[in-house]
Amino acid sequence: MIAAVAAAPLAAASARFIIRPSTGTYITSWKGDHHYGSTNSNVSRRSYDFPVKVTDTAGNPIAGATVTVTASGKNRDGDLLGVYAYPAPSNGGPENSPHPAATLITDSNGQALFAVNTQNLSSGERPATAYLTVTVTYQGTTVTEAVTVYITLSD
């Protein structure tokens, strides 16, 4: 579940385009140990889809915007999240194969589809908090949004 806690931030509105998810979004439904790739047959272990949508202030999609998603936040073993252009590989997750960022260009629907792997967390490493920073550049303007990921469970 991705819950938007705040409305579109002032930075996005003043920049002539809006990014979703926006700052103030908390992801609370992701679990640890989802690092087996986007196409893995076991849904409970599959990477999470993370779509980013860019629109103008009227809600029209913006194609051709550059979107970078960067993960941060660490536990005692290393990175909590790995970010990939969809589809994510089955690579053992951020603990074994760190991949903290990916960059894509929005399509005709204004969307860039990323995939996020979560780290295999032991009970002593939960709860864990990580962050996804979404940076969008379009026509010389750059806007950054911050999404919080709160992992409390493992599979």
PDB file of C-alpha atoms in Angstrom, residues 7-136:
ATOM      1  CA  ALA A   7      -0.833  16.964  -1.154  1.00  0.00           C
ATOM      2  CA  ALA A   8       1.503  17.939  -3.988  1.00  0.00           C
ATOM      3  CA  PRO A   9       4.369  19.932  -2.490  1.00  0.00           C
ATOM      4  CA  LEU A  10       4.868  23.584  -3.342  1.00  0.00           C
ATOM      5  CA  ALA A  11       8.140  22.847  -5.139  1.00  0.00           C
ATOM      6  CA  ALA A  12       6.392  20.628  -7.672  1.00  0.00           C
ATOM      7  CA  ALA A  13       3.511  23.029  -8.219  1.00  0.00           C
ATOM      8  CA  SER A  14       5.824  25.993  -8.812  1.00  0.00           C
ATOM      9  CA  ALA A  15       7.899  23.943 -11.251  1.00  0.00           C
ATOM     10  CA  ARG A  16       5.028  23.545 -13.771  1.00  0.00           C
ATOM     11  CA  PHE A  17       4.944  19.784 -13.311  1.00  0.00           C
ATOM     12  CA  ILE A  18       3.857  17.341 -10.643  1.00  0.00           C
ATOM     13  CA  ILE A  19       5.504  14.068  -9.588  1.00  0.00           C
ATOM     14  CA  ARG A  20       3.659  11.104  -8.109  1.00  0.00           C
ATOM     15  CA  PRO A  21       4.450   9.674  -5.657  1.00  0.00           C
ATOM     16  CA  SER A  22       5.211  12.941  -3.918  1.00  0.00           C
ATOM     17  CA  THR A  23       7.017  13.951  -0.764  1.00  0.00           C
ATOM     18  CA  GLY A  24       4.988  12.793   2.215  1.00  0.00           C
ATOM     19  CA  THR A  25       4.252   9.381   0.703  1.00  0.00           C
ATOM     20  CA  TYR A  26       4.874   6.435   3.042  1.00  0.00           C
ATOM     21  CA  ILE A  27       5.081   2.852   1.810  1.00  0.00           C
ATOM     22  CA  THR A  28       4.156   0.514   4.633  1.00  0.00           C
ATOM     23  CA  SER A  29       3.144  -2.661   2.810  1.00  0.00           C
ATOM     24  CA  TRP A  30       6.545  -3.695   1.462  1.00  0.00           C
ATOM     25  CA  LYS A  31       8.255  -6.543   3.268  1.00  0.00           C
ATOM     26  CA  GLY A  32      11.866  -7.606   3.435  1.00  0.00           C
ATOM     27  CA  ASP A  33      13.101 -10.457   1.235  1.00  0.00           C
ATOM     28  CA  HIS A  34      11.490  -9.350  -2.035  1.00  0.00           C
ATOM     29  CA  HIS A  35      14.548  -9.614  -4.268  1.00  0.00           C
ATOM     30  CA  TYR A  36      13.839 -12.442  -6.675  1.00  0.00           C
ATOM     31  CA  GLY A  37      13.203 -10.354  -9.771  1.00  0.00           C
ATOM     32  CA  SER A  38      10.114  -8.777 -11.303  1.00  0.00           C
ATOM     33  CA  THR A  39       9.079 -11.890 -13.195  1.00  0.00           C
ATOM     34  CA  ASN A  40       9.579 -14.478 -10.456  1.00  0.00           C
ATOM     35  CA  SER A  41       6.673 -16.919 -10.273  1.00  0.00           C
ATOM     36  CA  ASN A  42       6.457 -16.590  -6.483  1.00  0.00           C
ATOM     37  CA  VAL A  43       4.517 -13.340  -6.012  1.00  0.00           C
ATOM     38  CA  SER A  44       5.352 -13.177  -2.314  1.00  0.00           C
ATOM     39  CA  ARG A  45       9.087 -12.926  -3.127  1.00  0.00           C
ATOM     40  CA  ARG A  46       8.916 -10.791  -6.285  1.00  0.00           C
ATOM     41  CA  SER A  47      10.398  -7.287  -6.576  1.00  0.00           C
ATOM     42  CA  TYR A  48       8.011  -4.393  -6.068  1.00  0.00           C
ATOM     43  CA  ASP A  49       6.836  -2.226  -8.961  1.00  0.00           C
ATOM     44  CA  PHE A  50       7.474   1.478  -8.393  1.00  0.00           C
ATOM     45  CA  PRO A  51       5.833   3.622 -11.079  1.00  0.00           C
ATOM     46  CA  VAL A  52       6.651   7.324 -11.212  1.00  0.00           C
ATOM     47  CA  LYS A  53       4.145   9.569 -12.991  1.00  0.00           C
ATOM     48  CA  VAL A  54       4.960  13.080 -14.225  1.00  0.00           C
ATOM     49  CA  THR A  55       2.178  15.442 -15.297  1.00  0.00           C
ATOM     50  CA  ASP A  56       1.725  19.113 -15.929  1.00  0.00           C
ATOM     51  CA  THR A  57      -0.388  21.085 -13.452  1.00  0.00           C
ATOM     52  CA  ALA A  58      -3.519  20.312 -15.507  1.00  0.00           C
ATOM     53  CA  GLY A  59      -2.902  16.563 -15.130  1.00  0.00           C
ATOM     54  CA  ASN A  60      -1.649  15.949 -18.686  1.00  0.00           C
ATOM     55  CA  PRO A  61       1.193  13.402 -18.939  1.00  0.00           C
ATOM     56  CA  ILE A  62       4.684  14.702 -19.658  1.00  0.00           C
ATOM     57  CA  ALA A  63       6.718  12.503 -21.997  1.00  0.00           C
ATOM     58  CA  GLY A  64      10.496  12.808 -22.188  1.00  0.00           C
ATOM     59  CA  ALA A  65      11.225  13.823 -18.593  1.00  0.00           C
ATOM     60  CA  THR A  66      14.339  12.305 -17.018  1.00  0.00           C
ATOM     61  CA  VAL A  67      13.521  10.430 -13.794  1.00  0.00           C
ATOM     62  CA  THR A  68      16.132   9.133 -11.344  1.00  0.00           C
ATOM     63  CA  VAL A  69      15.169   7.100  -8.290  1.00  0.00           C
ATOM     64  CA  THR A  70      17.854   6.733  -5.612  1.00  0.00           C
ATOM     65  CA  ALA A  71      17.570   4.493  -2.540  1.00  0.00           C
ATOM     66  CA  SER A  72      19.177   5.283   0.784  1.00  0.00           C
ATOM     67  CA  GLY A  73      19.033   4.006   4.341  1.00  0.00           C
ATOM     68  CA  LYS A  74      21.067   1.166   5.765  1.00  0.00           C
ATOM     69  CA  ASN A  75      20.861  -1.541   8.368  1.00  0.00           C
ATOM     70  CA  ARG A  76      23.807  -3.443   9.856  1.00  0.00           C
ATOM     71  CA  ASP A  77      24.277  -5.493   6.659  1.00  0.00           C
ATOM     72  CA  GLY A  78      24.153  -2.658   4.105  1.00  0.00           C
ATOM     73  CA  ASP A  79      21.564  -1.180   1.765  1.00  0.00           C
ATOM     74  CA  LEU A  80      17.870  -1.818   2.395  1.00  0.00           C
ATOM     75  CA  LEU A  81      16.601  -1.231  -1.150  1.00  0.00           C
ATOM     76  CA  GLY A  82      17.865  -1.774  -4.680  1.00  0.00           C
ATOM     77  CA  VAL A  83      16.406   0.240  -7.583  1.00  0.00           C
ATOM     78  CA  TYR A  84      16.210  -0.939 -11.195  1.00  0.00           C
ATOM     79  CA  ALA A  85      14.555  -0.060 -14.457  1.00  0.00           C
ATOM     80  CA  TYR A  86      11.676  -2.536 -14.707  1.00  0.00           C
ATOM     81  CA  PRO A  87      12.061  -5.510 -14.708  1.00  0.00           C
ATOM     82  CA  ALA A  88      14.369  -6.065 -11.740  1.00  0.00           C
ATOM     83  CA  PRO A  89      16.800  -8.979 -11.946  1.00  0.00           C
ATOM     84  CA  SER A  90      16.836 -11.866  -9.511  1.00  0.00           C
ATOM     85  CA  ASN A  91      20.193 -11.028  -7.961  1.00  0.00           C
ATOM     86  CA  GLY A  92      20.091 -11.792  -4.242  1.00  0.00           C
ATOM     87  CA  GLY A  93      18.955  -8.309  -3.344  1.00  0.00           C
ATOM     88  CA  PRO A  94      20.704  -5.160  -2.169  1.00  0.00           C
ATOM     89  CA  GLU A  95      22.673  -7.063   0.456  1.00  0.00           C
ATOM     90  CA  ASN A  96      24.457  -9.158  -2.200  1.00  0.00           C
ATOM     91  CA  SER A  97      24.275  -6.834  -5.190  1.00  0.00           C
ATOM     92  CA  PRO A  98      23.862  -3.151  -4.273  1.00  0.00           C
ATOM     93  CA  HIS A  99      22.116  -1.086  -6.927  1.00  0.00           C
ATOM     94  CA  PRO A 100      21.072   2.178  -5.279  1.00  0.00           C
ATOM     95  CA  ALA A 101      19.813   4.113  -8.326  1.00  0.00           C
ATOM     96  CA  ALA A 102      18.291   3.907 -11.786  1.00  0.00           C
ATOM     97  CA  THR A 103      17.391   6.518 -14.416  1.00  0.00           C
ATOM     98  CA  LEU A 104      14.616   6.346 -17.024  1.00  0.00           C
ATOM     99  CA  ILE A 105      12.788   8.658 -19.443  1.00  0.00           C
ATOM    100  CA  THR A 106       9.015   9.013 -19.093  1.00  0.00           C
ATOM    101  CA  ASP A 107       6.908   7.417 -21.823  1.00  0.00           C
ATOM    102  CA  SER A 108       3.930   8.927 -23.684  1.00  0.00           C
ATOM    103  CA  ASN A 109       1.794   8.339 -20.569  1.00  0.00           C
ATOM    104  CA  GLY A 110       4.226  10.355 -18.433  1.00  0.00           C
ATOM    105  CA  GLN A 111       5.321   7.206 -16.614  1.00  0.00           C
ATOM    106  CA  ALA A 112       8.679   5.671 -15.776  1.00  0.00           C
ATOM    107  CA  LEU A 113       8.408   2.157 -14.317  1.00  0.00           C
ATOM    108  CA  PHE A 114      11.030   1.147 -11.778  1.00  0.00           C
ATOM    109  CA  ALA A 115      11.338  -2.038  -9.736  1.00  0.00           C
ATOM    110  CA  VAL A 116      12.577  -2.150  -6.154  1.00  0.00           C
ATOM    111  CA  ASN A 117      14.201  -5.089  -4.411  1.00  0.00           C
ATOM    112  CA  THR A 118      14.096  -5.240  -0.632  1.00  0.00           C
ATOM    113  CA  GLN A 119      16.801  -6.755   1.509  1.00  0.00           C
ATOM    114  CA  ASN A 120      16.438  -9.996   3.423  1.00  0.00           C
ATOM    115  CA  LEU A 121      16.068  -8.632   6.949  1.00  0.00           C
ATOM    116  CA  SER A 122      16.571 -10.663  10.098  1.00  0.00           C
ATOM    117  CA  SER A 123      14.233 -10.068  13.030  1.00  0.00           C
ATOM    118  CA  GLY A 124      16.953  -7.981  14.685  1.00  0.00           C
ATOM    119  CA  GLU A 125      17.004  -5.639  11.679  1.00  0.00           C
ATOM    120  CA  ARG A 126      13.302  -4.821  11.699  1.00  0.00           C
ATOM    121  CA  PRO A 127      11.733  -2.388  11.722  1.00  0.00           C
ATOM    122  CA  ALA A 128      13.839  -0.757   9.039  1.00  0.00           C
ATOM    123  CA  THR A 129      13.400   2.608   7.355  1.00  0.00           C
ATOM    124  CA  ALA A 130      14.658   3.423   3.875  1.00  0.00           C
ATOM    125  CA  TYR A 131      14.103   6.295   1.484  1.00  0.00           C
ATOM    126  CA  LEU A 132      13.485   6.641  -2.236  1.00  0.00           C
ATOM    127  CA  THR A 133      14.482  10.021  -3.631  1.00  0.00           C
ATOM    128  CA  VAL A 134      12.731  10.763  -6.928  1.00  0.00           C
ATOM    129  CA  THR A 135      14.405  13.454  -9.041  1.00  0.00           C
ATOM    130  CA  VAL A 136      12.758  14.643 -12.250  1.00  0.00           C
TER     131      VAL A 136
END
